[in-house]
Amino acid sequence: MTSVIVESLSGNNTQHLAQLFLELWPECDFEEEMESCQEIAHSDTETAFLLKSGESYVAFIHVSLRTDYVEGAAQSPTAYVEGIFVKEGFRQMGLSKKLLQLAEKWALQKGCVQLASDAEISNTASIDFHKKVGFEEVNRIVCFIKELS
């Protein structure tokens, strides 16, 4: 595995997290993501961990405590993976697993007994990853919307 440094989200690296957010969700706006990352950095119910290789940030996981309904959860709050991303060129090296371990440790410290996540039904790579690292599929849904005139 490549040598990486783990960083917890802080005021010093929010910009880097926002940039990684845009790589995962390119339809998003940098300024909005920057604001979101600053909120996460000061939150008691959310956190993020970043992985740095050399001078480059190459991966992140964003985890929150959800108190609303979480499909398949046994208790509330439930720790929830809001996003996990590893840059191409750093995949298949165990970095996602490392990030999940950090998230699990944080969740346990917050009193959670489960970690939940989701993936788009068409994102087979993410679904396969989740199953590989021990997640159990609990439901599939297709969402619809109809414009009213």
PDB file of N, CA, C and O in Angstrom, residues 39-94:
ATOM      1  N   GLU A  39     -18.785  23.800   7.882  1.00  0.00           N
ATOM      2  CA  GLU A  39     -19.789  23.379   8.863  1.00  0.00           C
ATOM      3  C   GLU A  39     -19.443  22.011   9.444  1.00  0.00           C
ATOM      4  O   GLU A  39     -19.560  21.796  10.646  1.00  0.00           O
ATOM      5  N   ILE A  40     -19.012  21.091   8.588  1.00  0.00           N
ATOM      6  CA  ILE A  40     -18.625  19.748   9.048  1.00  0.00           C
ATOM      7  C   ILE A  40     -17.468  19.847  10.032  1.00  0.00           C
ATOM      8  O   ILE A  40     -17.445  19.171  11.059  1.00  0.00           O
ATOM      9  N   ALA A  41     -16.507  20.715   9.731  1.00  0.00           N
ATOM     10  CA  ALA A  41     -15.320  20.861  10.584  1.00  0.00           C
ATOM     11  C   ALA A  41     -15.671  21.318  11.995  1.00  0.00           C
ATOM     12  O   ALA A  41     -14.936  21.041  12.938  1.00  0.00           O
ATOM     13  N   HIS A  42     -16.789  22.010  12.151  1.00  0.00           N
ATOM     14  CA  HIS A  42     -17.184  22.529  13.462  1.00  0.00           C
ATOM     15  C   HIS A  42     -18.365  21.773  14.072  1.00  0.00           C
ATOM     16  O   HIS A  42     -18.940  22.214  15.058  1.00  0.00           O
ATOM     17  N   SER A  43     -18.707  20.638  13.500  1.00  0.00           N
ATOM     18  CA  SER A  43     -19.880  19.873  13.925  1.00  0.00           C
ATOM     19  C   SER A  43     -19.524  18.797  14.956  1.00  0.00           C
ATOM     20  O   SER A  43     -18.441  18.216  14.899  1.00  0.00           O
ATOM     21  N   ASP A  44     -20.459  18.537  15.856  1.00  0.00           N
ATOM     22  CA  ASP A  44     -20.322  17.411  16.780  1.00  0.00           C
ATOM     23  C   ASP A  44     -20.966  16.152  16.210  1.00  0.00           C
ATOM     24  O   ASP A  44     -20.761  15.056  16.742  1.00  0.00           O
ATOM     25  N   THR A  45     -21.764  16.299  15.150  1.00  0.00           N
ATOM     26  CA  THR A  45     -22.498  15.160  14.604  1.00  0.00           C
ATOM     27  C   THR A  45     -22.025  14.747  13.209  1.00  0.00           C
ATOM     28  O   THR A  45     -22.637  13.890  12.580  1.00  0.00           O
ATOM     29  N   GLU A  46     -20.963  15.355  12.735  1.00  0.00           N
ATOM     30  CA  GLU A  46     -20.368  15.002  11.447  1.00  0.00           C
ATOM     31  C   GLU A  46     -18.864  15.093  11.566  1.00  0.00           C
ATOM     32  O   GLU A  46     -18.336  15.866  12.368  1.00  0.00           O
ATOM     33  N   THR A  47     -18.198  14.340  10.737  1.00  0.00           N
ATOM     34  CA  THR A  47     -16.748  14.452  10.647  1.00  0.00           C
ATOM     35  C   THR A  47     -16.305  13.976   9.276  1.00  0.00           C
ATOM     36  O   THR A  47     -17.087  13.413   8.517  1.00  0.00           O
ATOM     37  N   ALA A  48     -15.063  14.216   8.977  1.00  0.00           N
ATOM     38  CA  ALA A  48     -14.460  13.713   7.745  1.00  0.00           C
ATOM     39  C   ALA A  48     -12.996  13.405   8.028  1.00  0.00           C
ATOM     40  O   ALA A  48     -12.366  14.038   8.880  1.00  0.00           O
ATOM     41  N   PHE A  49     -12.518  12.424   7.308  1.00  0.00           N
ATOM     42  CA  PHE A  49     -11.104  12.067   7.354  1.00  0.00           C
ATOM     43  C   PHE A  49     -10.577  12.135   5.937  1.00  0.00           C
ATOM     44  O   PHE A  49     -11.255  11.743   4.990  1.00  0.00           O
ATOM     45  N   LEU A  50      -9.370  12.670   5.797  1.00  0.00           N
ATOM     46  CA  LEU A  50      -8.724  12.794   4.501  1.00  0.00           C
ATOM     47  C   LEU A  50      -7.442  11.987   4.506  1.00  0.00           C
ATOM     48  O   LEU A  50      -6.792  11.857   5.555  1.00  0.00           O
ATOM     49  N   LEU A  51      -7.073  11.479   3.346  1.00  0.00           N
ATOM     50  CA  LEU A  51      -5.800  10.794   3.179  1.00  0.00           C
ATOM     51  C   LEU A  51      -4.946  11.618   2.234  1.00  0.00           C
ATOM     52  O   LEU A  51      -5.418  12.081   1.195  1.00  0.00           O
ATOM     53  N   LYS A  52      -3.702  11.778   2.637  1.00  0.00           N
ATOM     54  CA  LYS A  52      -2.760  12.609   1.884  1.00  0.00           C
ATOM     55  C   LYS A  52      -1.558  11.750   1.500  1.00  0.00           C
ATOM     56  O   LYS A  52      -0.996  11.044   2.335  1.00  0.00           O
ATOM     57  N   SER A  53      -1.170  11.836   0.235  1.00  0.00           N
ATOM     58  CA  SER A  53       0.018  11.153  -0.259  1.00  0.00           C
ATOM     59  C   SER A  53       0.959  12.224  -0.781  1.00  0.00           C
ATOM     60  O   SER A  53       0.618  12.931  -1.734  1.00  0.00           O
ATOM     61  N   GLY A  54       2.086  12.368  -0.136  1.00  0.00           N
ATOM     62  CA  GLY A  54       2.984  13.470  -0.486  1.00  0.00           C
ATOM     63  C   GLY A  54       2.284  14.777  -0.180  1.00  0.00           C
ATOM     64  O   GLY A  54       1.803  14.987   0.924  1.00  0.00           O
ATOM     65  N   GLU A  55       2.171  15.649  -1.164  1.00  0.00           N
ATOM     66  CA  GLU A  55       1.486  16.931  -0.979  1.00  0.00           C
ATOM     67  C   GLU A  55       0.044  16.907  -1.490  1.00  0.00           C
ATOM     68  O   GLU A  55      -0.637  17.919  -1.455  1.00  0.00           O
ATOM     69  N   SER A  56      -0.396  15.755  -1.983  1.00  0.00           N
ATOM     70  CA  SER A  56      -1.725  15.662  -2.591  1.00  0.00           C
ATOM     71  C   SER A  56      -2.723  14.948  -1.684  1.00  0.00           C
ATOM     72  O   SER A  56      -2.402  13.914  -1.095  1.00  0.00           O
ATOM     73  N   TYR A  57      -3.926  15.495  -1.617  1.00  0.00           N
ATOM     74  CA  TYR A  57      -5.022  14.828  -0.926  1.00  0.00           C
ATOM     75  C   TYR A  57      -5.658  13.879  -1.924  1.00  0.00           C
ATOM     76  O   TYR A  57      -6.034  14.280  -3.024  1.00  0.00           O
ATOM     77  N   VAL A  58      -5.767  12.592  -1.551  1.00  0.00           N
ATOM     78  CA  VAL A  58      -6.153  11.573  -2.523  1.00  0.00           C
ATOM     79  C   VAL A  58      -7.447  10.842  -2.171  1.00  0.00           C
ATOM     80  O   VAL A  58      -7.969  10.099  -3.008  1.00  0.00           O
ATOM     81  N   ALA A  59      -7.973  11.051  -0.956  1.00  0.00           N
ATOM     82  CA  ALA A  59      -9.169  10.311  -0.568  1.00  0.00           C
ATOM     83  C   ALA A  59      -9.829  10.968   0.631  1.00  0.00           C
ATOM     84  O   ALA A  59      -9.194  11.705   1.383  1.00  0.00           O
ATOM     85  N   PHE A  60     -11.131  10.679   0.792  1.00  0.00           N
ATOM     86  CA  PHE A  60     -11.844  11.159   1.971  1.00  0.00           C
ATOM     87  C   PHE A  60     -13.002  10.234   2.301  1.00  0.00           C
ATOM     88  O   PHE A  60     -13.471   9.470   1.453  1.00  0.00           O
ATOM     89  N   ILE A  61     -13.450  10.348   3.534  1.00  0.00           N
ATOM     90  CA  ILE A  61     -14.727   9.785   3.959  1.00  0.00           C
ATOM     91  C   ILE A  61     -15.417  10.849   4.800  1.00  0.00           C
ATOM     92  O   ILE A  61     -14.770  11.516   5.613  1.00  0.00           O
ATOM     93  N   HIS A  62     -16.705  11.034   4.567  1.00  0.00           N
ATOM     94  CA  HIS A  62     -17.526  11.977   5.331  1.00  0.00           C
ATOM     95  C   HIS A  62     -18.585  11.142   6.034  1.00  0.00           C
ATOM     96  O   HIS A  62     -19.309  10.386   5.389  1.00  0.00           O
ATOM     97  N   VAL A  63     -18.652  11.258   7.353  1.00  0.00           N
ATOM     98  CA  VAL A  63     -19.569  10.464   8.164  1.00  0.00           C
ATOM     99  C   VAL A  63     -20.402  11.393   9.030  1.00  0.00           C
ATOM    100  O   VAL A  63     -19.908  12.410   9.528  1.00  0.00           O
ATOM    101  N   SER A  64     -21.677  11.028   9.198  1.00  0.00           N
ATOM    102  CA  SER A  64     -22.554  11.820  10.054  1.00  0.00           C
ATOM    103  C   SER A  64     -23.334  10.898  10.983  1.00  0.00           C
ATOM    104  O   SER A  64     -23.354   9.676  10.806  1.00  0.00           O
ATOM    105  N   LEU A  65     -23.977  11.523  11.961  1.00  0.00           N
ATOM    106  CA  LEU A  65     -24.937  10.818  12.806  1.00  0.00           C
ATOM    107  C   LEU A  65     -26.317  11.202  12.306  1.00  0.00           C
ATOM    108  O   LEU A  65     -26.666  12.381  12.301  1.00  0.00           O
ATOM    109  N   ARG A  66     -27.081  10.224  11.881  1.00  0.00           N
ATOM    110  CA  ARG A  66     -28.442  10.488  11.408  1.00  0.00           C
ATOM    111  C   ARG A  66     -29.429  10.078  12.491  1.00  0.00           C
ATOM    112  O   ARG A  66     -29.367   8.962  13.002  1.00  0.00           O
ATOM    113  N   THR A  67     -30.333  10.999  12.801  1.00  0.00           N
ATOM    114  CA  THR A  67     -31.366  10.709  13.794  1.00  0.00           C
ATOM    115  C   THR A  67     -32.713  10.453  13.128  1.00  0.00           C
ATOM    116  O   THR A  67     -33.647  10.020  13.793  1.00  0.00           O
ATOM    117  N   ASP A  68     -32.805  10.751  11.817  1.00  0.00           N
ATOM    118  CA  ASP A  68     -34.027  10.424  11.083  1.00  0.00           C
ATOM    119  C   ASP A  68     -33.986   8.932  10.727  1.00  0.00           C
ATOM    120  O   ASP A  68     -33.026   8.234  11.037  1.00  0.00           O
ATOM    121  N   TYR A  69     -35.003   8.442  10.076  1.00  0.00           N
ATOM    122  CA  TYR A  69     -35.089   7.029   9.730  1.00  0.00           C
ATOM    123  C   TYR A  69     -33.941   6.616   8.827  1.00  0.00           C
ATOM    124  O   TYR A  69     -33.658   7.275   7.821  1.00  0.00           O
ATOM    125  N   VAL A  70     -33.283   5.521   9.177  1.00  0.00           N
ATOM    126  CA  VAL A  70     -32.240   4.934   8.344  1.00  0.00           C
ATOM    127  C   VAL A  70     -32.669   3.501   8.048  1.00  0.00           C
ATOM    128  O   VAL A  70     -32.858   2.701   8.970  1.00  0.00           O
ATOM    129  N   GLU A  71     -32.835   3.201   6.780  1.00  0.00           N
ATOM    130  CA  GLU A  71     -33.281   1.882   6.343  1.00  0.00           C
ATOM    131  C   GLU A  71     -32.428   0.777   6.956  1.00  0.00           C
ATOM    132  O   GLU A  71     -31.212   0.791   6.834  1.00  0.00           O
ATOM    133  N   GLY A  72     -33.084  -0.148   7.678  1.00  0.00           N
ATOM    134  CA  GLY A  72     -32.398  -1.302   8.248  1.00  0.00           C
ATOM    135  C   GLY A  72     -31.699  -1.073   9.570  1.00  0.00           C
ATOM    136  O   GLY A  72     -31.147  -2.005  10.146  1.00  0.00           O
ATOM    137  N   ALA A  73     -31.720   0.147  10.079  1.00  0.00           N
ATOM    138  CA  ALA A  73     -30.999   0.458  11.323  1.00  0.00           C
ATOM    139  C   ALA A  73     -31.772  -0.027  12.546  1.00  0.00           C
ATOM    140  O   ALA A  73     -32.998   0.043  12.588  1.00  0.00           O
ATOM    141  N   ALA A  74     -31.039  -0.476  13.551  1.00  0.00           N
ATOM    142  CA  ALA A  74     -31.639  -0.997  14.776  1.00  0.00           C
ATOM    143  C   ALA A  74     -31.819   0.083  15.838  1.00  0.00           C
ATOM    144  O   ALA A  74     -32.564  -0.117  16.785  1.00  0.00           O
ATOM    145  N   GLN A  75     -31.111   1.185  15.722  1.00  0.00           N
ATOM    146  CA  GLN A  75     -31.215   2.240  16.729  1.00  0.00           C
ATOM    147  C   GLN A  75     -30.911   3.594  16.114  1.00  0.00           C
ATOM    148  O   GLN A  75     -30.422   3.686  15.005  1.00  0.00           O
ATOM    149  N   SER A  76     -31.203   4.618  16.868  1.00  0.00           N
ATOM    150  CA  SER A  76     -30.921   5.993  16.453  1.00  0.00           C
ATOM    151  C   SER A  76     -30.141   6.665  17.575  1.00  0.00           C
ATOM    152  O   SER A  76     -30.458   6.441  18.740  1.00  0.00           O
ATOM    153  N   PRO A  77     -29.140   7.455  17.273  1.00  0.00           N
ATOM    154  CA  PRO A  77     -28.663   7.777  15.931  1.00  0.00           C
ATOM    155  C   PRO A  77     -27.901   6.616  15.298  1.00  0.00           C
ATOM    156  O   PRO A  77     -27.411   5.723  15.994  1.00  0.00           O
ATOM    157  N   THR A  78     -27.783   6.696  13.991  1.00  0.00           N
ATOM    158  CA  THR A  78     -27.013   5.733  13.214  1.00  0.00           C
ATOM    159  C   THR A  78     -25.908   6.489  12.493  1.00  0.00           C
ATOM    160  O   THR A  78     -26.156   7.533  11.900  1.00  0.00           O
ATOM    161  N   ALA A  79     -24.702   5.962  12.557  1.00  0.00           N
ATOM    162  CA  ALA A  79     -23.603   6.555  11.795  1.00  0.00           C
ATOM    163  C   ALA A  79     -23.840   6.273  10.316  1.00  0.00           C
ATOM    164  O   ALA A  79     -24.282   5.180   9.951  1.00  0.00           O
ATOM    165  N   TYR A  80     -23.569   7.273   9.473  1.00  0.00           N
ATOM    166  CA  TYR A  80     -23.897   7.165   8.052  1.00  0.00           C
ATOM    167  C   TYR A  80     -22.742   7.672   7.200  1.00  0.00           C
ATOM    168  O   TYR A  80     -22.250   8.783   7.415  1.00  0.00           O
ATOM    169  N   VAL A  81     -22.332   6.862   6.253  1.00  0.00           N
ATOM    170  CA  VAL A  81     -21.308   7.284   5.292  1.00  0.00           C
ATOM    171  C   VAL A  81     -21.994   8.172   4.258  1.00  0.00           C
ATOM    172  O   VAL A  81     -22.753   7.698   3.428  1.00  0.00           O
ATOM    173  N   GLU A  82     -21.729   9.462   4.348  1.00  0.00           N
ATOM    174  CA  GLU A  82     -22.321  10.426   3.420  1.00  0.00           C
ATOM    175  C   GLU A  82     -21.571  10.455   2.095  1.00  0.00           C
ATOM    176  O   GLU A  82     -22.139  10.794   1.062  1.00  0.00           O
ATOM    177  N   GLY A  83     -20.304  10.127   2.145  1.00  0.00           N
ATOM    178  CA  GLY A  83     -19.501  10.094   0.928  1.00  0.00           C
ATOM    179  C   GLY A  83     -18.162   9.453   1.213  1.00  0.00           C
ATOM    180  O   GLY A  83     -17.604   9.626   2.294  1.00  0.00           O
ATOM    181  N   ILE A  84     -17.674   8.706   0.260  1.00  0.00           N
ATOM    182  CA  ILE A  84     -16.329   8.122   0.337  1.00  0.00           C
ATOM    183  C   ILE A  84     -15.766   8.147  -1.076  1.00  0.00           C
ATOM    184  O   ILE A  84     -16.485   7.855  -2.045  1.00  0.00           O
ATOM    185  N   PHE A  85     -14.513   8.548  -1.195  1.00  0.00           N
ATOM    186  CA  PHE A  85     -13.924   8.730  -2.522  1.00  0.00           C
ATOM    187  C   PHE A  85     -12.423   8.534  -2.450  1.00  0.00           C
ATOM    188  O   PHE A  85     -11.763   9.007  -1.517  1.00  0.00           O
ATOM    189  N   VAL A  86     -11.898   7.833  -3.455  1.00  0.00           N
ATOM    190  CA  VAL A  86     -10.453   7.665  -3.636  1.00  0.00           C
ATOM    191  C   VAL A  86     -10.142   8.020  -5.084  1.00  0.00           C
ATOM    192  O   VAL A  86     -10.798   7.528  -6.011  1.00  0.00           O
ATOM    193  N   LYS A  87      -9.169   8.889  -5.275  1.00  0.00           N
ATOM    194  CA  LYS A  87      -8.779   9.303  -6.630  1.00  0.00           C
ATOM    195  C   LYS A  87      -8.256   8.110  -7.429  1.00  0.00           C
ATOM    196  O   LYS A  87      -7.625   7.201  -6.874  1.00  0.00           O
ATOM    197  N   GLU A  88      -8.514   8.169  -8.743  1.00  0.00           N
ATOM    198  CA  GLU A  88      -7.944   7.162  -9.623  1.00  0.00           C
ATOM    199  C   GLU A  88      -6.432   7.198  -9.465  1.00  0.00           C
ATOM    200  O   GLU A  88      -5.839   8.233  -9.218  1.00  0.00           O
ATOM    201  N   GLY A  89      -5.829   6.066  -9.581  1.00  0.00           N
ATOM    202  CA  GLY A  89      -4.394   5.958  -9.374  1.00  0.00           C
ATOM    203  C   GLY A  89      -4.058   5.571  -7.948  1.00  0.00           C
ATOM    204  O   GLY A  89      -2.935   5.151  -7.655  1.00  0.00           O
ATOM    205  N   PHE A  90      -5.045   5.701  -7.053  1.00  0.00           N
ATOM    206  CA  PHE A  90      -4.857   5.317  -5.651  1.00  0.00           C
ATOM    207  C   PHE A  90      -5.884   4.260  -5.235  1.00  0.00           C
ATOM    208  O   PHE A  90      -5.974   3.909  -4.064  1.00  0.00           O
ATOM    209  N   ARG A  91      -6.644   3.790  -6.198  1.00  0.00           N
ATOM    210  CA  ARG A  91      -7.662   2.776  -5.913  1.00  0.00           C
ATOM    211  C   ARG A  91      -7.038   1.388  -5.865  1.00  0.00           C
ATOM    212  O   ARG A  91      -5.923   1.178  -6.347  1.00  0.00           O
ATOM    213  N   GLN A  92      -7.770   0.462  -5.280  1.00  0.00           N
ATOM    214  CA  GLN A  92      -7.335  -0.932  -5.150  1.00  0.00           C
ATOM    215  C   GLN A  92      -6.071  -1.058  -4.288  1.00  0.00           C
ATOM    216  O   GLN A  92      -5.265  -1.956  -4.489  1.00  0.00           O
ATOM    217  N   MET A  93      -5.894  -0.132  -3.347  1.00  0.00           N
ATOM    218  CA  MET A  93      -4.737  -0.145  -2.454  1.00  0.00           C
ATOM    219  C   MET A  93      -5.148  -0.263  -0.989  1.00  0.00           C
ATOM    220  O   MET A  93      -4.321  -0.103  -0.101  1.00  0.00           O
ATOM    221  N   GLY A  94      -6.431  -0.446  -0.740  1.00  0.00           N
ATOM    222  CA  GLY A  94      -6.899  -0.576   0.639  1.00  0.00           C
ATOM    223  C   GLY A  94      -7.211   0.743   1.322  1.00  0.00           C
ATOM    224  O   GLY A  94      -7.471   0.769   2.525  1.00  0.00           O
TER     225      GLY A  94
END
